[in-house]
Short mmCIF file of C-alpha atoms in Angstrom, two decimals:
data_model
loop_
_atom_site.label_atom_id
_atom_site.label_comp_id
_atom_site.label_asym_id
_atom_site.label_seq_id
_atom_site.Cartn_x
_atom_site.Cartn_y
_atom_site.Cartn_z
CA UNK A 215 -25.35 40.01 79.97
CA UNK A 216 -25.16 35.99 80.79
CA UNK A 217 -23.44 35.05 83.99
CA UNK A 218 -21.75 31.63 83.88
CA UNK A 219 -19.97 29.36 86.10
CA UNK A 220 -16.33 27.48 86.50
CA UNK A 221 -17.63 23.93 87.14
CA UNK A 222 -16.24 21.95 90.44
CA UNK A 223 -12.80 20.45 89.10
CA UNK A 224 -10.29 21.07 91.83
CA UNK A 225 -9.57 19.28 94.80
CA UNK A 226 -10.06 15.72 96.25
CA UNK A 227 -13.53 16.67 97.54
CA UNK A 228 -15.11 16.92 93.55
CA UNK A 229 -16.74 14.02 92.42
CA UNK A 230 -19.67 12.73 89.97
CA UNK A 231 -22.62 13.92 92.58
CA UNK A 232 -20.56 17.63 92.82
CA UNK A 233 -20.43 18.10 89.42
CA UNK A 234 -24.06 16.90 88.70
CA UNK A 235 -25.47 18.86 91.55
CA UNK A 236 -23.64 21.91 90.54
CA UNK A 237 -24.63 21.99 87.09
CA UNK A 238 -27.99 21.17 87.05
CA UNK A 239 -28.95 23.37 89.79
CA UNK A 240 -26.51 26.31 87.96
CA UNK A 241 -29.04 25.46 84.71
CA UNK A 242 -32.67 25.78 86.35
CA UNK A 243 -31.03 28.79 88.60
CA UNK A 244 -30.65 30.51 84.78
CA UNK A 245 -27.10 30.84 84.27
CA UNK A 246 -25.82 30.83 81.13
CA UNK A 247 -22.58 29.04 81.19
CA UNK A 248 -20.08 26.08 82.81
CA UNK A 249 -16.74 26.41 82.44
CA UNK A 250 -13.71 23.87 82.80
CA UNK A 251 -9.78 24.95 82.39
CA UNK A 252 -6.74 22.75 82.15
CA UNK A 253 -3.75 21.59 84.16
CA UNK A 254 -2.14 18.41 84.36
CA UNK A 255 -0.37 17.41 87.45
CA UNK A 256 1.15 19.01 90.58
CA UNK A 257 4.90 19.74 90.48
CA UNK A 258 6.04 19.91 94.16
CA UNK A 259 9.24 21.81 93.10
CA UNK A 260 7.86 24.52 91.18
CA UNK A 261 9.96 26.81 89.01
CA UNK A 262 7.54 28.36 86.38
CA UNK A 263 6.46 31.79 86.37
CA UNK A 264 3.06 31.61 88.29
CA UNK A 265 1.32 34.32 89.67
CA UNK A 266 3.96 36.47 88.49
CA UNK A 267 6.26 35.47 90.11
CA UNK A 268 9.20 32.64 90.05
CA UNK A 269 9.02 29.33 92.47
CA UNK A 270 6.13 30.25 93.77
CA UNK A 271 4.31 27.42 95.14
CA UNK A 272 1.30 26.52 93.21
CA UNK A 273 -2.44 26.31 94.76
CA UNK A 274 -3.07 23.16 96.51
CA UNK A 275 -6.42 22.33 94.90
CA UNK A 276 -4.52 21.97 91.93
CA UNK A 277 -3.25 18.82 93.57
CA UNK A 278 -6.31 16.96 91.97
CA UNK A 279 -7.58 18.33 88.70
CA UNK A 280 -10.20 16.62 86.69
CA UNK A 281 -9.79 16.02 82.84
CA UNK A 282 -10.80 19.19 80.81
CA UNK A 283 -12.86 17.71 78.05
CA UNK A 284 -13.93 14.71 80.45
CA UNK A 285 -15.36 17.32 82.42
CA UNK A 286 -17.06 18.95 79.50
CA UNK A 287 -18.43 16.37 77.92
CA UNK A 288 -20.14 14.82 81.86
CA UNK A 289 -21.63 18.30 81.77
CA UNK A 290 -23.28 18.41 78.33
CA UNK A 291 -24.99 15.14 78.86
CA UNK A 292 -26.14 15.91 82.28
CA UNK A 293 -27.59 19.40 81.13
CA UNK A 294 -29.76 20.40 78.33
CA UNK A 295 -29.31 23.97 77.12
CA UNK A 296 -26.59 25.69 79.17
CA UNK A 297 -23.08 26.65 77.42
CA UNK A 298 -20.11 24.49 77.78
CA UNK A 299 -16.94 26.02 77.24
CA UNK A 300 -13.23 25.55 78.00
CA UNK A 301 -11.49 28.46 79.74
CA UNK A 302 -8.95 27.65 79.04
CA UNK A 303 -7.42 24.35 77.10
CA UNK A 304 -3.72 24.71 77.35
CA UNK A 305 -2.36 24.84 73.73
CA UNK A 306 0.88 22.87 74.11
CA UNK A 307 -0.46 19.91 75.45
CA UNK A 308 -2.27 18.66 72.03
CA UNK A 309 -2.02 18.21 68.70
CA UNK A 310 -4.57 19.54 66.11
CA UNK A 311 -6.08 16.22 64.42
CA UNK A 312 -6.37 15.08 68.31
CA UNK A 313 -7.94 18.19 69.51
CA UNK A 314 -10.12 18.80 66.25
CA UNK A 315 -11.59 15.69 67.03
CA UNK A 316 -12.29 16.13 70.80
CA UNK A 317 -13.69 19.42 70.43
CA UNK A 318 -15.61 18.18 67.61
CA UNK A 319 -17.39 15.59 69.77
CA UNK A 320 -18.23 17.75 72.69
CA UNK A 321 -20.32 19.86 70.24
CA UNK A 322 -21.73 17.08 68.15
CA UNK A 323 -22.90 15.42 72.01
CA UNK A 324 -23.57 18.88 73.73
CA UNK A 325 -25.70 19.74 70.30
CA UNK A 326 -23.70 22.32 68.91
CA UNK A 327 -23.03 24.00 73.19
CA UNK A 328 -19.62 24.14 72.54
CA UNK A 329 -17.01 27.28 73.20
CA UNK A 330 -13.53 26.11 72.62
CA UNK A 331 -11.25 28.58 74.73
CA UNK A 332 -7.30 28.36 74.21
CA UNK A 333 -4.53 30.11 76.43
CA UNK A 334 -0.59 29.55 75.94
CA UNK A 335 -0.37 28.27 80.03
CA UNK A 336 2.56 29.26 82.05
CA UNK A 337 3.75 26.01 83.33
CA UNK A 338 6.89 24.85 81.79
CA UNK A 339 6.90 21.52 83.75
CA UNK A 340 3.50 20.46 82.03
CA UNK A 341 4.70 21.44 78.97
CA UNK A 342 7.82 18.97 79.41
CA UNK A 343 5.65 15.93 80.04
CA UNK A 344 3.85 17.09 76.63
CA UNK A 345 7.59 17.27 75.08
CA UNK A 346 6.77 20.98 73.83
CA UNK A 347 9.61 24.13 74.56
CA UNK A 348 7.42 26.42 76.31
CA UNK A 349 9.69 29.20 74.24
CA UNK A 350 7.60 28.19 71.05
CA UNK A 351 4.00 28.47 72.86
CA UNK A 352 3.05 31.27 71.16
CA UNK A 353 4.15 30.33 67.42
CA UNK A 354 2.91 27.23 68.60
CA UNK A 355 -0.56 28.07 69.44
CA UNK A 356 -1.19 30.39 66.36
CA UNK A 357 -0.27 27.24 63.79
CA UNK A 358 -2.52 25.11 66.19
CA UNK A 359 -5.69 27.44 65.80
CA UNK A 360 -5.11 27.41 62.14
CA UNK A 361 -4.45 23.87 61.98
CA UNK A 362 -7.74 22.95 64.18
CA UNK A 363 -9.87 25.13 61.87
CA UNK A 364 -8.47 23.11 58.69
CA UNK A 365 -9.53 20.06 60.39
CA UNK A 366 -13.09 21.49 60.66
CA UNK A 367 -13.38 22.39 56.92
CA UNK A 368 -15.25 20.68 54.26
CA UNK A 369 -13.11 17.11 53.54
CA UNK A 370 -10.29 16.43 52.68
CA UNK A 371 -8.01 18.15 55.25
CA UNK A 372 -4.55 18.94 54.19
CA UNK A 373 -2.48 20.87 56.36
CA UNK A 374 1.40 21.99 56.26
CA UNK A 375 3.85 24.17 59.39
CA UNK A 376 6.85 24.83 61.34
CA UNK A 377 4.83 22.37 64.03
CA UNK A 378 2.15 20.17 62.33
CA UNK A 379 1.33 18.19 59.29
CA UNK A 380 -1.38 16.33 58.83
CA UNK A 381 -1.63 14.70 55.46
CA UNK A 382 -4.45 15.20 52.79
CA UNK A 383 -6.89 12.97 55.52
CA UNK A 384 -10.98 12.82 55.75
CA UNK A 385 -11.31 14.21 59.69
CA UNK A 386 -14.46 13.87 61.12
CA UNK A 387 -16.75 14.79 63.06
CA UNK A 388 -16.85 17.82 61.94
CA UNK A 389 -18.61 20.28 64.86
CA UNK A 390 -22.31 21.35 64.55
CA UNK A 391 -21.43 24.88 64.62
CA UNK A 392 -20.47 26.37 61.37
CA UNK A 393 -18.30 27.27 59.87
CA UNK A 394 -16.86 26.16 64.04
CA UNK A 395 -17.66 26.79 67.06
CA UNK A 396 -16.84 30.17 68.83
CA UNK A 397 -12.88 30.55 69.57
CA UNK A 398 -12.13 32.19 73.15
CA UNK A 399 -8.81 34.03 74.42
CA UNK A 400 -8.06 34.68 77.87
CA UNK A 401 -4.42 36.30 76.13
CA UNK A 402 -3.59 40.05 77.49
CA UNK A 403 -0.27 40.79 76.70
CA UNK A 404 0.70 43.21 73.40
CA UNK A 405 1.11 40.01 71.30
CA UNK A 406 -1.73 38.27 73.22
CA UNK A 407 -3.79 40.97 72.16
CA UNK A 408 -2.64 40.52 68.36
CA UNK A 409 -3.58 36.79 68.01
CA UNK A 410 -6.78 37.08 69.58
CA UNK A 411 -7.79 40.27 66.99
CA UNK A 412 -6.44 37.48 64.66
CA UNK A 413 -7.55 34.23 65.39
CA UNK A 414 -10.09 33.93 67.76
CA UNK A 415 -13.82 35.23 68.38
CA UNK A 416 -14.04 36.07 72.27
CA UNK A 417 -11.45 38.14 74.57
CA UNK A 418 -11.66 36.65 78.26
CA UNK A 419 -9.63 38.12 80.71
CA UNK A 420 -9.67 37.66 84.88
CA UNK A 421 -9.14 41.56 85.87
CA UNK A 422 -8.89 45.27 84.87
CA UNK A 423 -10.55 48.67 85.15
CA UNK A 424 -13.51 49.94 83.38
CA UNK A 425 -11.32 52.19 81.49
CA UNK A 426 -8.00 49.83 80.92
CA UNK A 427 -10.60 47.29 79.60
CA UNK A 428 -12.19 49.42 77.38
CA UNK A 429 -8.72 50.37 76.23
CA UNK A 430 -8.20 46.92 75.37
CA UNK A 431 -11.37 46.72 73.00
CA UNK A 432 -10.42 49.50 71.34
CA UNK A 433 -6.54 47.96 70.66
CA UNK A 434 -8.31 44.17 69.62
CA UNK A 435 -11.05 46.68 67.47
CA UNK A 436 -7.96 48.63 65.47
CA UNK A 437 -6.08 45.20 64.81
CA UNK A 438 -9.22 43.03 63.93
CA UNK A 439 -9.69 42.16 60.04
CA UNK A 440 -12.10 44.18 58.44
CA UNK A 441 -14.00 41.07 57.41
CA UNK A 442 -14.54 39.70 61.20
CA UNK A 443 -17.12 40.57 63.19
CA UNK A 444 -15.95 42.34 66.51
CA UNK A 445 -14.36 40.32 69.18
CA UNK A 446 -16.58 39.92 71.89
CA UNK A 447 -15.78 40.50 76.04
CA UNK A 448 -16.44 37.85 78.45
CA UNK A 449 -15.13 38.93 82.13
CA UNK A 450 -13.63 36.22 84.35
CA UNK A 451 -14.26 37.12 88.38
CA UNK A 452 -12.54 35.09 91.84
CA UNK A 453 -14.33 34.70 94.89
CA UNK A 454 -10.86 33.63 95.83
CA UNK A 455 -7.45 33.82 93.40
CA UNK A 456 -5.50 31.12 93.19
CA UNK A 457 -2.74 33.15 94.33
CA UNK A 458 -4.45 34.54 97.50
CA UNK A 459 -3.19 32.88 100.49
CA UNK A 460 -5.48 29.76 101.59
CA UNK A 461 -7.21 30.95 104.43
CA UNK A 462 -7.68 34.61 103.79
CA UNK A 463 -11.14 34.20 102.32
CA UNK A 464 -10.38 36.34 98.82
CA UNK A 465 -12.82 38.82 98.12
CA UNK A 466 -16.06 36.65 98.19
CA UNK A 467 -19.16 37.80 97.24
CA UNK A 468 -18.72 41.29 97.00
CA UNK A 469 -15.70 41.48 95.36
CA UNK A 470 -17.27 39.36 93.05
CA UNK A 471 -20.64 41.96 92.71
CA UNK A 472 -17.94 45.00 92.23
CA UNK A 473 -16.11 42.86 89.16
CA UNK A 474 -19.76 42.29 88.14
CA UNK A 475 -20.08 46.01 88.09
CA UNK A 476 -17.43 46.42 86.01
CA UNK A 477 -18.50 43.92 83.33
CA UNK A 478 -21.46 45.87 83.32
CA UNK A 479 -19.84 49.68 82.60
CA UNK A 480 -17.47 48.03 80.21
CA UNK A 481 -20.72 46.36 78.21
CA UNK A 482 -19.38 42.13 78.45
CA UNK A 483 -21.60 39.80 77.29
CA UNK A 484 -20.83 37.10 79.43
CA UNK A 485 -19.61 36.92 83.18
CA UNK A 486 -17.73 33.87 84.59
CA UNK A 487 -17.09 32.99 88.15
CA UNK A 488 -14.72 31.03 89.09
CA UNK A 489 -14.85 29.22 92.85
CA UNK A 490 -12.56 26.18 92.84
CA UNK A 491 -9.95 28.09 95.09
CA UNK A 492 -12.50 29.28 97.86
CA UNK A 493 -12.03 28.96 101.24
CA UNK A 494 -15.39 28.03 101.52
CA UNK A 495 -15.74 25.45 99.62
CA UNK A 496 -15.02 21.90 100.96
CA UNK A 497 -17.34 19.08 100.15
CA UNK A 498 -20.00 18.01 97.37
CA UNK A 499 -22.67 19.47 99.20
CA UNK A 500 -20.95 22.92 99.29
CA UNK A 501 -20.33 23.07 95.59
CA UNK A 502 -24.45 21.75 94.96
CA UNK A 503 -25.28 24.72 97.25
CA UNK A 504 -22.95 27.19 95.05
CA UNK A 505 -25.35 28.24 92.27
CA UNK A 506 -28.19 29.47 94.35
CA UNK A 507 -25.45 32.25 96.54
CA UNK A 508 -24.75 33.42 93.43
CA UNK A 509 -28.04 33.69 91.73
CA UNK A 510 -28.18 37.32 93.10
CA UNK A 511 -25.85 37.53 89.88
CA UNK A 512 -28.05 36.94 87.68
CA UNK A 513 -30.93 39.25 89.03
CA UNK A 514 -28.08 41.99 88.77
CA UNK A 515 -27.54 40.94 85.46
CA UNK A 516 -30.69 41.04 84.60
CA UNK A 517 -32.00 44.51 86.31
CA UNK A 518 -28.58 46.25 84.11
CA UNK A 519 -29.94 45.05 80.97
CA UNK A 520 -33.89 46.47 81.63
CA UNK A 521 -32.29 49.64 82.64
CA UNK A 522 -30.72 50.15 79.69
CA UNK A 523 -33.61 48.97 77.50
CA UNK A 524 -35.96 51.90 79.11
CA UNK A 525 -32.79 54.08 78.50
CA UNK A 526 -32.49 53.29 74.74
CA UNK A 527 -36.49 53.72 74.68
#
């Protein structure tokens, strides 16, 4: 199993020497991924659904948020071999010649790096500065997938929905991956479940038992199309939620190694940490340092997958 990384991207303290740092030290240290996700400003009057719960005030590192893609594509050319991926891009907030085109680029530039994660959101004030009705994410999303894979195919595109229409067009780039590169999910409910056995390649959610997960698998395995290959697992892990309160130090490292544990029994191929809400972190220098306290990750990793080499032998 690969162990990856969320890359610095929240808070006033990330800059162009945190992000560097980070990444190249995450690439020599031998993990396997960075990872960027998606927001777009800070409403102070929140009244989404977040956390679960209504008006709940939002996470103040999301008062700064670096661009998604921006973020991706600094990485790629400041790394040589690790995975880039979004987890996730926020559906609503683009259009499929737009996004075919960015994504496109990243993996052209990163030389063919890319994984291209989509999610619905949950913020209905973002999606009013995008002029999208949050009530038509889902529909919305499924059209878009479709839509983004059209403008991926061999030339000319022609595409035609309840959303989008893009006329019979030449769209290029076209990405170096083919037939694309590698759709991810972080979706869990019932119909979350559905699209990703439907549309996407990768299942990546942020929590559950060894035995709910495994569950899951089996309910994306019974809906997948007999002509796709599996859906694959990769596990997201906190050392601190963005819902925990700011302050109470999470579950740090050894929640973190427990989660890891659980990737592990439930057979994930890929293991992303996410740090931008911890405590501990406050300053370039704390996010350079970041890769090698988790390295013990990787050796974990690592000593799973030769113990169950010598138990297949």
């Amino acid at each position: 199993m690969q162990i990856g990384l969320a890359l610095p991207q929240l808070g006033e303290h990330v800059d162009a020497a945190a992000v560097c740092d980070f990444a190249r030290n995450a690439e020599q240290l031998g993990f396997a991924g960075l990872w960027a996700q998606e927001h777009l400003f800070y409403p102070e009057q929140n009244e989404s659904v977040y956390g679960g719960r209504h008006t709940t005030s939002v996470h103040p590192a999301y008062r700064s948020v670096l661009g998604a893609t921006e973020l991706m594509a600094y990485t790629a050319a400041v790394t040589d071999s690790v995975l880039v991926g979004s987890s996730i891009l926020v559906a609503g907030y683009h259009r499929p010649v737009e996004l075919a085109q960015r994504l496109a680029t990243l993996d052209v530039l990163s030389g063919g790096r890319l994984i291209a994660g989509l999610g619905v959101g949950w913020s209905d004030e973002e999606h009013a500065q995008m002029d999208v009705d949050p009530r038509t994410r889902g529909r919305r999303m499924d059209e878009l997938v479709r839509a983004v894979e059209a403008c991926w195919a061999p030339d000319p595109v022609e595409f035609s929905g309840e959303f989008f229409d893009i006329p019979r067009s030449v769209v290029r780039p076209k990405p170096v991956q083919r037939p694309r590169p590698p759709l991810l999910s972080g979706l869990r409910s019932d119909r979350g479940l559905a699209r990703t056995a439907a549309l996407f390649d990768i299942w990546n959610p942020s929590s559950g038992t060894v035995d709910a997960l495994r569950e899951q698998m089996s309910t994306l395995a019974s809906a997948r199309p007999a002509d796709r290959a599996p859906v694959r697992l990769f596990l997201r892990s906190y050392l601190q939620r963005p819902t925990d309160e700011v302050g109470s130090g999470g579950q740090g490292t050894e929640g973190v190694i427990r989660d890891l544990e659980t990737a592990i029994a439930v057979g994930a191929e890929h293991f992303i940490v996410e740090c931008n809400f911890s405590d501990e972190v406050r300053s370039p220098a704390d996010w350079a340092a970041m890769p090698a306290r988790l390295a013990v990750l990787i050796e974990m990793a690592e000593a799973a997958s030769a113990g169950a080499e010598k138990e297949k032998v």
